[in-house]
Coordinates of N, CA, C and O and ligand atoms in Angstrom, one line a residue:
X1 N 0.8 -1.2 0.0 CA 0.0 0.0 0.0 C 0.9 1.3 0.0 O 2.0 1.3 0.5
X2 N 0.2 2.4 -0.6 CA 1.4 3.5 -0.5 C 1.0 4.9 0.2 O 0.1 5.7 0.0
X3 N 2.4 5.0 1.2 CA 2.5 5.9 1.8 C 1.5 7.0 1.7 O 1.4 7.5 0.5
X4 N 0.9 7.4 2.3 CA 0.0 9.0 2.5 C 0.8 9.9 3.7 O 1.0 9.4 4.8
X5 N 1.0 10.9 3.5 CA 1.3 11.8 4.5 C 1.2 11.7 5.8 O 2.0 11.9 6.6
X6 N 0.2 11.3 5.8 CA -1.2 10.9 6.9 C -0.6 9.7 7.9 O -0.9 9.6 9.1
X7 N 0.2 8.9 7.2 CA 0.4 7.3 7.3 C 2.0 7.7 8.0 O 2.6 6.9 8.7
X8 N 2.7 9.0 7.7 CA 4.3 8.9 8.0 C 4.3 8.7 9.6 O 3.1 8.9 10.0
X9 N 4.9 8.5 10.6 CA 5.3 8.1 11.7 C 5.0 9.8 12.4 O 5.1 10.8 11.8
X10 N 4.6 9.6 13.9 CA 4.5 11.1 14.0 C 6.0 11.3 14.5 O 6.3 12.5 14.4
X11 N 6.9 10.6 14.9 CA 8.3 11.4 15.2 C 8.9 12.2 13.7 O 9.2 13.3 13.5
X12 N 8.8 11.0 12.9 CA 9.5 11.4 11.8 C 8.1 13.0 10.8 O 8.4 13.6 9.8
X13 N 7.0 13.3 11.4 CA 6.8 13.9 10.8 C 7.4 15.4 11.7 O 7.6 16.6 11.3
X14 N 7.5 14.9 12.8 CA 8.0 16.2 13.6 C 9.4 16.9 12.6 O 9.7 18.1 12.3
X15 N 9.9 15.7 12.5 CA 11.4 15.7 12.0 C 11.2 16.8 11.0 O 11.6 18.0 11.0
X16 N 10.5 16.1 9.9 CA 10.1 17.0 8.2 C 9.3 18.6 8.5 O 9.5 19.5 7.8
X17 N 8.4 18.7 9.7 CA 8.4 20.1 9.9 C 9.0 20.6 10.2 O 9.2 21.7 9.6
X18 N 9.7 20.2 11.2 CA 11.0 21.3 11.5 C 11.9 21.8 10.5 O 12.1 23.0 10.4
X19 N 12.6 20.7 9.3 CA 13.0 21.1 8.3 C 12.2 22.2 7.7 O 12.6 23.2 7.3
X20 N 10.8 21.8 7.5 CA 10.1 22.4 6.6 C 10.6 24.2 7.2 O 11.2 25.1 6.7
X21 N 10.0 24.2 8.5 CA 9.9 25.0 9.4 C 10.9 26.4 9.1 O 10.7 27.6 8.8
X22 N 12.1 25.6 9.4 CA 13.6 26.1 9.1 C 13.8 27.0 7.6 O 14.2 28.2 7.4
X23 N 13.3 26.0 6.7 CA 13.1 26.5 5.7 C 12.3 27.7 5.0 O 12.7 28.4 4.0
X24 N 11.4 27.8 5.5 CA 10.5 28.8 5.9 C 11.1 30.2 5.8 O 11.3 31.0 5.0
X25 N 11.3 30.0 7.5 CA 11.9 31.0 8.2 C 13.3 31.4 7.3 O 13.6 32.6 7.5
X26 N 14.2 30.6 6.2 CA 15.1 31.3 5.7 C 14.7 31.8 4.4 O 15.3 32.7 3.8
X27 N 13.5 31.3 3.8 CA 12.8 32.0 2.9 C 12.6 33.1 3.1 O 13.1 33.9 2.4
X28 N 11.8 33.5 4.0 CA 11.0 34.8 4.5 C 12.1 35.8 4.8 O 12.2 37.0 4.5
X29 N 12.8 35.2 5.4 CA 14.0 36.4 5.5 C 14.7 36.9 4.5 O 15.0 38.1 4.3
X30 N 15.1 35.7 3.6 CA 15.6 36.0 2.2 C 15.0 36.8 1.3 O 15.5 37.5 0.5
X31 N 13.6 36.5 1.5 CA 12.6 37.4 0.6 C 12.9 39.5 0.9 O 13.0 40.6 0.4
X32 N 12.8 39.0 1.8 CA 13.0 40.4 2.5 C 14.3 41.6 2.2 O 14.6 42.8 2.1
X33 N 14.9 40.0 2.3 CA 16.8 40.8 1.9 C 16.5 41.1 0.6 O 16.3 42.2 0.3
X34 N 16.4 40.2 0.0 CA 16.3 40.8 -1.7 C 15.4 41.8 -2.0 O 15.6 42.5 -3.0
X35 N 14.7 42.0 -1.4 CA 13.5 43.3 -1.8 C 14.2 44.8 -1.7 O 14.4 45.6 -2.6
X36 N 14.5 44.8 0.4 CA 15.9 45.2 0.5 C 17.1 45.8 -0.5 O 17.5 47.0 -0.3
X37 N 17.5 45.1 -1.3 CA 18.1 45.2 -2.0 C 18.0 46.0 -3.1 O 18.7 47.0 -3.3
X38 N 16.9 45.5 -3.8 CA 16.0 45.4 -5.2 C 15.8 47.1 -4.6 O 16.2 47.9 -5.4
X39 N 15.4 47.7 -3.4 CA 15.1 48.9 -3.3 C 16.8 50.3 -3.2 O 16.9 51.5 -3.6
X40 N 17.7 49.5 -2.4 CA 18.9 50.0 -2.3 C 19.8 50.0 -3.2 O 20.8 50.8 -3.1
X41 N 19.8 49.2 -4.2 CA 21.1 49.0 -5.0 C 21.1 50.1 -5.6 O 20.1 50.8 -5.9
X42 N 22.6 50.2 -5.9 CA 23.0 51.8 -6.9 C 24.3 51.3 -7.7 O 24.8 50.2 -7.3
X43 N 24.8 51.7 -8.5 CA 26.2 51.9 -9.3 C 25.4 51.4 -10.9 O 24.2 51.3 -11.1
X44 N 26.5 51.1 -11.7 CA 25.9 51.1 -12.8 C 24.9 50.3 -13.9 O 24.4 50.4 -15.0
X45 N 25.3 49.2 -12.5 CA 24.7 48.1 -13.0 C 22.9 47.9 -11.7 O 22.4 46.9 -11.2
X46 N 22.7 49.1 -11.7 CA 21.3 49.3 -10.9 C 20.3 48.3 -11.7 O 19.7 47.3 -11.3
X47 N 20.1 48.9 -13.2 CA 19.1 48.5 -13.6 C 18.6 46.6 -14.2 O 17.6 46.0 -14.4
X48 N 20.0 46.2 -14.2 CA 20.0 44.7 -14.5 C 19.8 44.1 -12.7 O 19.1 43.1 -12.4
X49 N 20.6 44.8 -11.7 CA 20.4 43.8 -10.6 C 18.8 44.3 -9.7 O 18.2 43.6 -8.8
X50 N 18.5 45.4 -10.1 CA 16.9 45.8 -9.4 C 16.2 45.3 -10.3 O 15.0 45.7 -10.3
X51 N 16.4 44.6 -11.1 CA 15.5 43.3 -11.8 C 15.8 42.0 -11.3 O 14.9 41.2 -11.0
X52 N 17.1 41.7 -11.2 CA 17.7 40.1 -10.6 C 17.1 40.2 -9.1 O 17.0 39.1 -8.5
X53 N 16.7 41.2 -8.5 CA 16.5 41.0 -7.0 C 15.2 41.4 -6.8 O 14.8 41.5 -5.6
X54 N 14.2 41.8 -8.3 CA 13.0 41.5 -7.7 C 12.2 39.8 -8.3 O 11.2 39.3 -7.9
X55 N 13.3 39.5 -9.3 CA 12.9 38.0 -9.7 C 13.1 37.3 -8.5 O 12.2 36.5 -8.3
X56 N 14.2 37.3 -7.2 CA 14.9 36.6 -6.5 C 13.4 36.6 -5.2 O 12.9 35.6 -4.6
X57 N 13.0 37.9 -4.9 CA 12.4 37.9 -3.5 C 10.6 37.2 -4.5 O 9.7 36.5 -4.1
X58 N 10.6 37.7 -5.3 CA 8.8 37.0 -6.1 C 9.0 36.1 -5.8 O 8.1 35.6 -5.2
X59 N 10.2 35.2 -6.0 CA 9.9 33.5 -6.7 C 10.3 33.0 -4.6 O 10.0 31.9 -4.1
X60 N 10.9 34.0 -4.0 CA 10.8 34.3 -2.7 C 9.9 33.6 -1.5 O 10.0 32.8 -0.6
X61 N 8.7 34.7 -2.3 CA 7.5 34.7 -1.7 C 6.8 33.6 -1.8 O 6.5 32.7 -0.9
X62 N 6.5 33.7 -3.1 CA 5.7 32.5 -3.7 C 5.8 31.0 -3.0 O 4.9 30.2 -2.9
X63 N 7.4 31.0 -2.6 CA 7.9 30.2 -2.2 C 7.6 29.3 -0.7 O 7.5 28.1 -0.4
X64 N 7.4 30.5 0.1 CA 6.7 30.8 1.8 C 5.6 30.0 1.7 O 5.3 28.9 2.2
X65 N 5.1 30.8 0.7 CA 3.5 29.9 0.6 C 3.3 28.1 0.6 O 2.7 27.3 1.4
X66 N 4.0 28.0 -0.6 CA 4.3 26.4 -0.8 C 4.7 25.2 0.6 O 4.0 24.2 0.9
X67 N 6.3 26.0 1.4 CA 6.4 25.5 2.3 C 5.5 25.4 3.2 O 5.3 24.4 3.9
X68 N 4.6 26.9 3.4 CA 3.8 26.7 4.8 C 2.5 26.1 4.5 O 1.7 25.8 5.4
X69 N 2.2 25.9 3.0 CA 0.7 24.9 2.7 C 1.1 23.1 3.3 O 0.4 22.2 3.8
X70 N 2.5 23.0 3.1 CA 3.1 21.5 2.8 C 3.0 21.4 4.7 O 2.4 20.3 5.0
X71 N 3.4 22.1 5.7 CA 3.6 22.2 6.5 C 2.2 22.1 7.0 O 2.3 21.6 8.1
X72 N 1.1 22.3 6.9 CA -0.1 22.6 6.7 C -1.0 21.2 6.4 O -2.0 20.8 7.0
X73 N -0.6 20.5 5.4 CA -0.9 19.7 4.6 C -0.2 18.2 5.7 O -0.6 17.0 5.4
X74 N 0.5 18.4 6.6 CA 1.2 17.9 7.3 C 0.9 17.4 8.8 O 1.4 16.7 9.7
X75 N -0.7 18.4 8.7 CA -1.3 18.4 10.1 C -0.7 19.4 11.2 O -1.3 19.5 12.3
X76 N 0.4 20.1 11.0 CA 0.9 20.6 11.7 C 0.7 22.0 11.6 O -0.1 22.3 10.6
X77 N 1.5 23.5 12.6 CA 1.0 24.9 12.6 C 2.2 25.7 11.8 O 3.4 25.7 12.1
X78 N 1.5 26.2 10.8 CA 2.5 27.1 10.2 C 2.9 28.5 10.4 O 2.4 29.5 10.0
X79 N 4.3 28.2 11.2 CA 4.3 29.5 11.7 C 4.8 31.1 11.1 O 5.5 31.3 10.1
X80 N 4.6 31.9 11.7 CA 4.2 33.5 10.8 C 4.8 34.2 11.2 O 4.3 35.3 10.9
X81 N 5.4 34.3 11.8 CA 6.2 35.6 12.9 C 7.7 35.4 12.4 O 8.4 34.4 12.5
X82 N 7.7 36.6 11.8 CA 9.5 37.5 11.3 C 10.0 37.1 12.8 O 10.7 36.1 12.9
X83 N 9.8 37.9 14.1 CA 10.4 37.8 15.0 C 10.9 35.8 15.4 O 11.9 35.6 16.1
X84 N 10.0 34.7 14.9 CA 10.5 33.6 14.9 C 11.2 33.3 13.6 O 11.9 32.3 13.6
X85 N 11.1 33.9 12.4 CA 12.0 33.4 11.1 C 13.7 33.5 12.1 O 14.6 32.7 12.4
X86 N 13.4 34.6 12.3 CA 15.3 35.6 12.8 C 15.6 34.7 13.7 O 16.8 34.7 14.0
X87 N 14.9 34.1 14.3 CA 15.9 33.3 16.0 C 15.9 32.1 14.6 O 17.1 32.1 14.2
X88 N 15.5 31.6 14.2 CA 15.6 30.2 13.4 C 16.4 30.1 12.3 O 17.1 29.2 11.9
X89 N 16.0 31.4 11.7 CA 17.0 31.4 10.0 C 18.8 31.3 10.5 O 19.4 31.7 11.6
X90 N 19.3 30.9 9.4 CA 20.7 30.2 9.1 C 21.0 31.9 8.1 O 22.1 32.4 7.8
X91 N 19.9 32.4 7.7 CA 20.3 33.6 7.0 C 20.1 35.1 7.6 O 19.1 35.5 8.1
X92 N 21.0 35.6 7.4 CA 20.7 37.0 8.5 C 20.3 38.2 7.7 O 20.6 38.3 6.5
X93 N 19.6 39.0 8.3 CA 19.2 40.6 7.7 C 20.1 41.0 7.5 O 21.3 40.7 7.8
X94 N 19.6 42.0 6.5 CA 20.5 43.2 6.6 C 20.2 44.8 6.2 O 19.4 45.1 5.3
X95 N 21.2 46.0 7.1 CA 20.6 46.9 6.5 C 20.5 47.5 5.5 O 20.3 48.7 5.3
X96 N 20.8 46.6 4.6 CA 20.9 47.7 3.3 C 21.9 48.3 2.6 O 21.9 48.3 1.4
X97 N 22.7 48.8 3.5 CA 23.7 49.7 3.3 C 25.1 49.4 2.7 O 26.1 49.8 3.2
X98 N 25.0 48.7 1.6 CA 26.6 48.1 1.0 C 26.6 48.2 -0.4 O 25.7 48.7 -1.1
X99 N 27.7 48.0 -0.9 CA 27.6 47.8 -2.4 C 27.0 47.3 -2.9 O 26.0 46.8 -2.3
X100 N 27.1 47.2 -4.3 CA 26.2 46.1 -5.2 C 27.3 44.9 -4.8 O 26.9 44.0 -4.1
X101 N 28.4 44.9 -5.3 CA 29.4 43.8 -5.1 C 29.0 42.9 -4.1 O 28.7 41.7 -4.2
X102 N 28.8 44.1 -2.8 CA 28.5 43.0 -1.5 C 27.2 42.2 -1.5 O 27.0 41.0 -1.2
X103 N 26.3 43.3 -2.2 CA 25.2 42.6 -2.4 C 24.6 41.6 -3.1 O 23.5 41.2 -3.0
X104 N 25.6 41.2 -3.8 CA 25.3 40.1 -5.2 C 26.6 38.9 -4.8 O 26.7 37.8 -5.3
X105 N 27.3 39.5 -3.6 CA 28.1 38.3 -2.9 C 27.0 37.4 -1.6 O 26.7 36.3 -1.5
X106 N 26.7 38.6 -0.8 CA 26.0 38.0 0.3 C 24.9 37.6 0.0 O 24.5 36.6 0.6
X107 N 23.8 38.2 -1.3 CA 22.8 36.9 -1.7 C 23.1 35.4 -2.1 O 22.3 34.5 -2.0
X108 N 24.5 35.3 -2.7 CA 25.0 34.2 -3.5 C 25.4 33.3 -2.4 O 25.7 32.1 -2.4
X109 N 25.4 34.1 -1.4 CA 26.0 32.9 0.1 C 25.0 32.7 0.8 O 24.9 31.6 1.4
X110 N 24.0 33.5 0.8 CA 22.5 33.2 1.1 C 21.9 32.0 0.8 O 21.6 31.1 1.5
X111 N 21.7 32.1 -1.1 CA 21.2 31.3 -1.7 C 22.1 29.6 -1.3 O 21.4 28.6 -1.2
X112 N 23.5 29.5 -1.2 CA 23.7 28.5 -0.9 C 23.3 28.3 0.5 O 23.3 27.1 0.8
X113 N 23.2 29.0 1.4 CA 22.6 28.4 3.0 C 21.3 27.8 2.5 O 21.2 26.5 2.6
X114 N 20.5 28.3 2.0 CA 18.5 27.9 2.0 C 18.6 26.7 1.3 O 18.0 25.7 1.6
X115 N 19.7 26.8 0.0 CA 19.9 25.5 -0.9 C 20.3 24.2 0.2 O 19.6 23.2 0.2
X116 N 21.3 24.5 1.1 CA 22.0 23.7 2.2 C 20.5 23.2 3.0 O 20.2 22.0 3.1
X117 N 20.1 23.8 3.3 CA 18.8 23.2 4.5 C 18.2 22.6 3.4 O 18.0 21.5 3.7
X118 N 17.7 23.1 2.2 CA 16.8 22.4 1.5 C 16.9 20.9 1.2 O 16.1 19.9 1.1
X119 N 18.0 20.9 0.9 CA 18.9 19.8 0.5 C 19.0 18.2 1.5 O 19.1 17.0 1.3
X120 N 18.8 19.1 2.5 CA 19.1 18.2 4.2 C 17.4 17.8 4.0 O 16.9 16.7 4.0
X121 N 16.7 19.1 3.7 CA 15.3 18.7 4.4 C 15.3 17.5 3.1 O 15.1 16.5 3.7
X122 N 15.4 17.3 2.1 CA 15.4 16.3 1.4 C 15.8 14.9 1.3 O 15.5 13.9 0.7
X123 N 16.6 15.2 2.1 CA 17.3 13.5 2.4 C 16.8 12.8 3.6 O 16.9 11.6 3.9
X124 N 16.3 13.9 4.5 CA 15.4 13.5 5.5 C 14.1 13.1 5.0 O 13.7 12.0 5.3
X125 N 13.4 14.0 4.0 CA 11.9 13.0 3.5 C 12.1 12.0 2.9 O 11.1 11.3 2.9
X126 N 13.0 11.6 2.4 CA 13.4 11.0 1.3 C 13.7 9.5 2.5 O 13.5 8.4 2.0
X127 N 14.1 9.5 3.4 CA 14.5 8.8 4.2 C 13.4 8.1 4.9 O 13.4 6.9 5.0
X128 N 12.5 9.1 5.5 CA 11.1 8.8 6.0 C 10.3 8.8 5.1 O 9.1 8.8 5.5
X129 N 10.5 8.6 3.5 CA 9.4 8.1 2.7 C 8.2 9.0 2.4 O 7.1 8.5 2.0
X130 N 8.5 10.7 2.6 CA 7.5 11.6 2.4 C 8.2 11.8 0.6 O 9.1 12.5 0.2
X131 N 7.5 11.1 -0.1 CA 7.9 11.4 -1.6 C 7.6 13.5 -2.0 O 8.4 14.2 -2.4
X132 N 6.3 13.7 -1.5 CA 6.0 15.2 -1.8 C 6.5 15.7 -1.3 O 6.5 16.8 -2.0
X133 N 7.3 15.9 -0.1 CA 8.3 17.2 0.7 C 9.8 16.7 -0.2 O 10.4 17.7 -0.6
X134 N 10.1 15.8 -0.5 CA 11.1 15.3 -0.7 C 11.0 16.2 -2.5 O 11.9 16.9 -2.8
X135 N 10.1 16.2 -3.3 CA 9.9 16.7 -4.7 C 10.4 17.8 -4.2 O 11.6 18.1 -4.5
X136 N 9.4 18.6 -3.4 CA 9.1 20.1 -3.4 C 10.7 20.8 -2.7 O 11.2 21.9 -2.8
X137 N 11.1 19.8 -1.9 CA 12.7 20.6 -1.3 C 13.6 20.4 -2.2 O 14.7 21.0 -2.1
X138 N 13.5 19.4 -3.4 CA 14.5 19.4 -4.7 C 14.8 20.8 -5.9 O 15.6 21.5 -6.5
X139 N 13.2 20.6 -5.4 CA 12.2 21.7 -6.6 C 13.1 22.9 -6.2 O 13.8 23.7 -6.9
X140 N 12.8 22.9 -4.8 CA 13.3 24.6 -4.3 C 14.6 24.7 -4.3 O 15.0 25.6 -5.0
X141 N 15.5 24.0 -3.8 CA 17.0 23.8 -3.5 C 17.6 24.1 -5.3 O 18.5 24.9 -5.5
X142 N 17.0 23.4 -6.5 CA 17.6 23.5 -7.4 C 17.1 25.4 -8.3 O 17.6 26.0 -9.3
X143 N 16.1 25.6 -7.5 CA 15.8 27.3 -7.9 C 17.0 28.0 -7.2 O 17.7 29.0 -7.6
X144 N 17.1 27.3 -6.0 CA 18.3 28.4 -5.0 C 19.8 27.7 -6.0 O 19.7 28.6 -6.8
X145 N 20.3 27.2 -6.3 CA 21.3 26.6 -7.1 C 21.3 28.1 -8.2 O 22.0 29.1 -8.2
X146 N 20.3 27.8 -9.2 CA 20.2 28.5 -10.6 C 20.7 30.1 -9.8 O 21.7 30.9 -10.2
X147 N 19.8 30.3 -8.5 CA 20.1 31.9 -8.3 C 21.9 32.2 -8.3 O 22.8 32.8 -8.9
X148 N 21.6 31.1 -6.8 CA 23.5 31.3 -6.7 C 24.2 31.4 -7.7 O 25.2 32.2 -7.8
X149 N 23.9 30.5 -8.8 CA 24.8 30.8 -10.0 C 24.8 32.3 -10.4 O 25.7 33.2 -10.2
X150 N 23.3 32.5 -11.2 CA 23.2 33.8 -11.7 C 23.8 35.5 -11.2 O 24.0 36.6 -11.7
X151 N 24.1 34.8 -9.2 CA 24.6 35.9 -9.1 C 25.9 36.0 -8.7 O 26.6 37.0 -8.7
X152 N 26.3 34.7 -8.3 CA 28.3 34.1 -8.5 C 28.8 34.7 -10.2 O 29.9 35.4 -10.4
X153 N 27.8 34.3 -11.3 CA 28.4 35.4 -12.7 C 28.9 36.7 -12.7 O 29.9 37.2 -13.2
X154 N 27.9 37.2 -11.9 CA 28.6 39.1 -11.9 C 29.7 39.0 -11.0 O 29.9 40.2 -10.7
X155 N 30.4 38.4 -10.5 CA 31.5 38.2 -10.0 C 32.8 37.7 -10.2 O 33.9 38.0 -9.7
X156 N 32.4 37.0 -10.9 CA 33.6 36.3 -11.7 C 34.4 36.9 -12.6 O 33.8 37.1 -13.6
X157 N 35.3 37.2 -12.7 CA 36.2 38.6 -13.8 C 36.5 38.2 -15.0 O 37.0 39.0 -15.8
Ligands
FE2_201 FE1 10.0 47.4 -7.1

């Protein structure tokens, strides 16, 4: 018979929220940074990266949603509070105030932290036999991959 969500173990589903959880929380933060960004950046290359950093925080958002339906879908509470992303996230704020350089480095190190959790939260469902958390953390980890790339390019000499 095959696995339903419903059917996974309740320790191991604790397990896949928390990942989920985690993941979340470095989304939302990330979403923020890039917007952040998307509103601060200046030098000459303004108009190509306040487009890369509002593709980065949309597909962002969009993103929140997904995790916290799956989390949801999981029987469990999807949590909403910025003040709990920041104690949980692996990714930090920031104010604003840096170059473009810095800012198309520290997203690109960003994007590989959320990729890093995503990646984990994957081999964890994958392990406990949640085939749909296991798609949807591939799905996401290989969007954060494409970013890091796109923004490791403008760096490269
Ligand atoms: Fe805008």
């Amino acid at each position: 018979m095959k696995q339903t969500s419903v059917e996974i173990a309740p320790d191991a589903k604790q397990e896949i929220v928390e990942g989920l959880t985690q993941s979340l929380a470095e989304t939302a933060v990330l979403t923020m940074k890039a917007q952040n960004y998307h509103w601060n950046v200046t030098g000459m290359a303004f108009g190509p990266l306040h487009e890369l950093f509002q593709e980065i925080y949309e597909d962002h958002f969009e993103a929140q949603d997904e995790l916290a339906e799956r989390i949801k879908a999981l029987g469990a509470h999807a949590e909403g509070r910025h003040s709990e992303y920041l104690k949980r996230s692996a990714v930090n704020e920031c104010d604003g105030h840096k170059s473009d350089k810095e800012m198309v480095a520290a997203l690109k190190a960003d994007q590989e932290t959320v990729s890093a959790t995503l990646r984990a939260l994957a081999e964890l469902a994958e392990k406990q036999g949640d085939v749909v958390t296991n798609d949807m953390a591939i799905g996401r980890a290989q969007k954060h991959d494409k970013f890091a790339w796109m923004l490791g390019a403008h760096l490269s000499d």
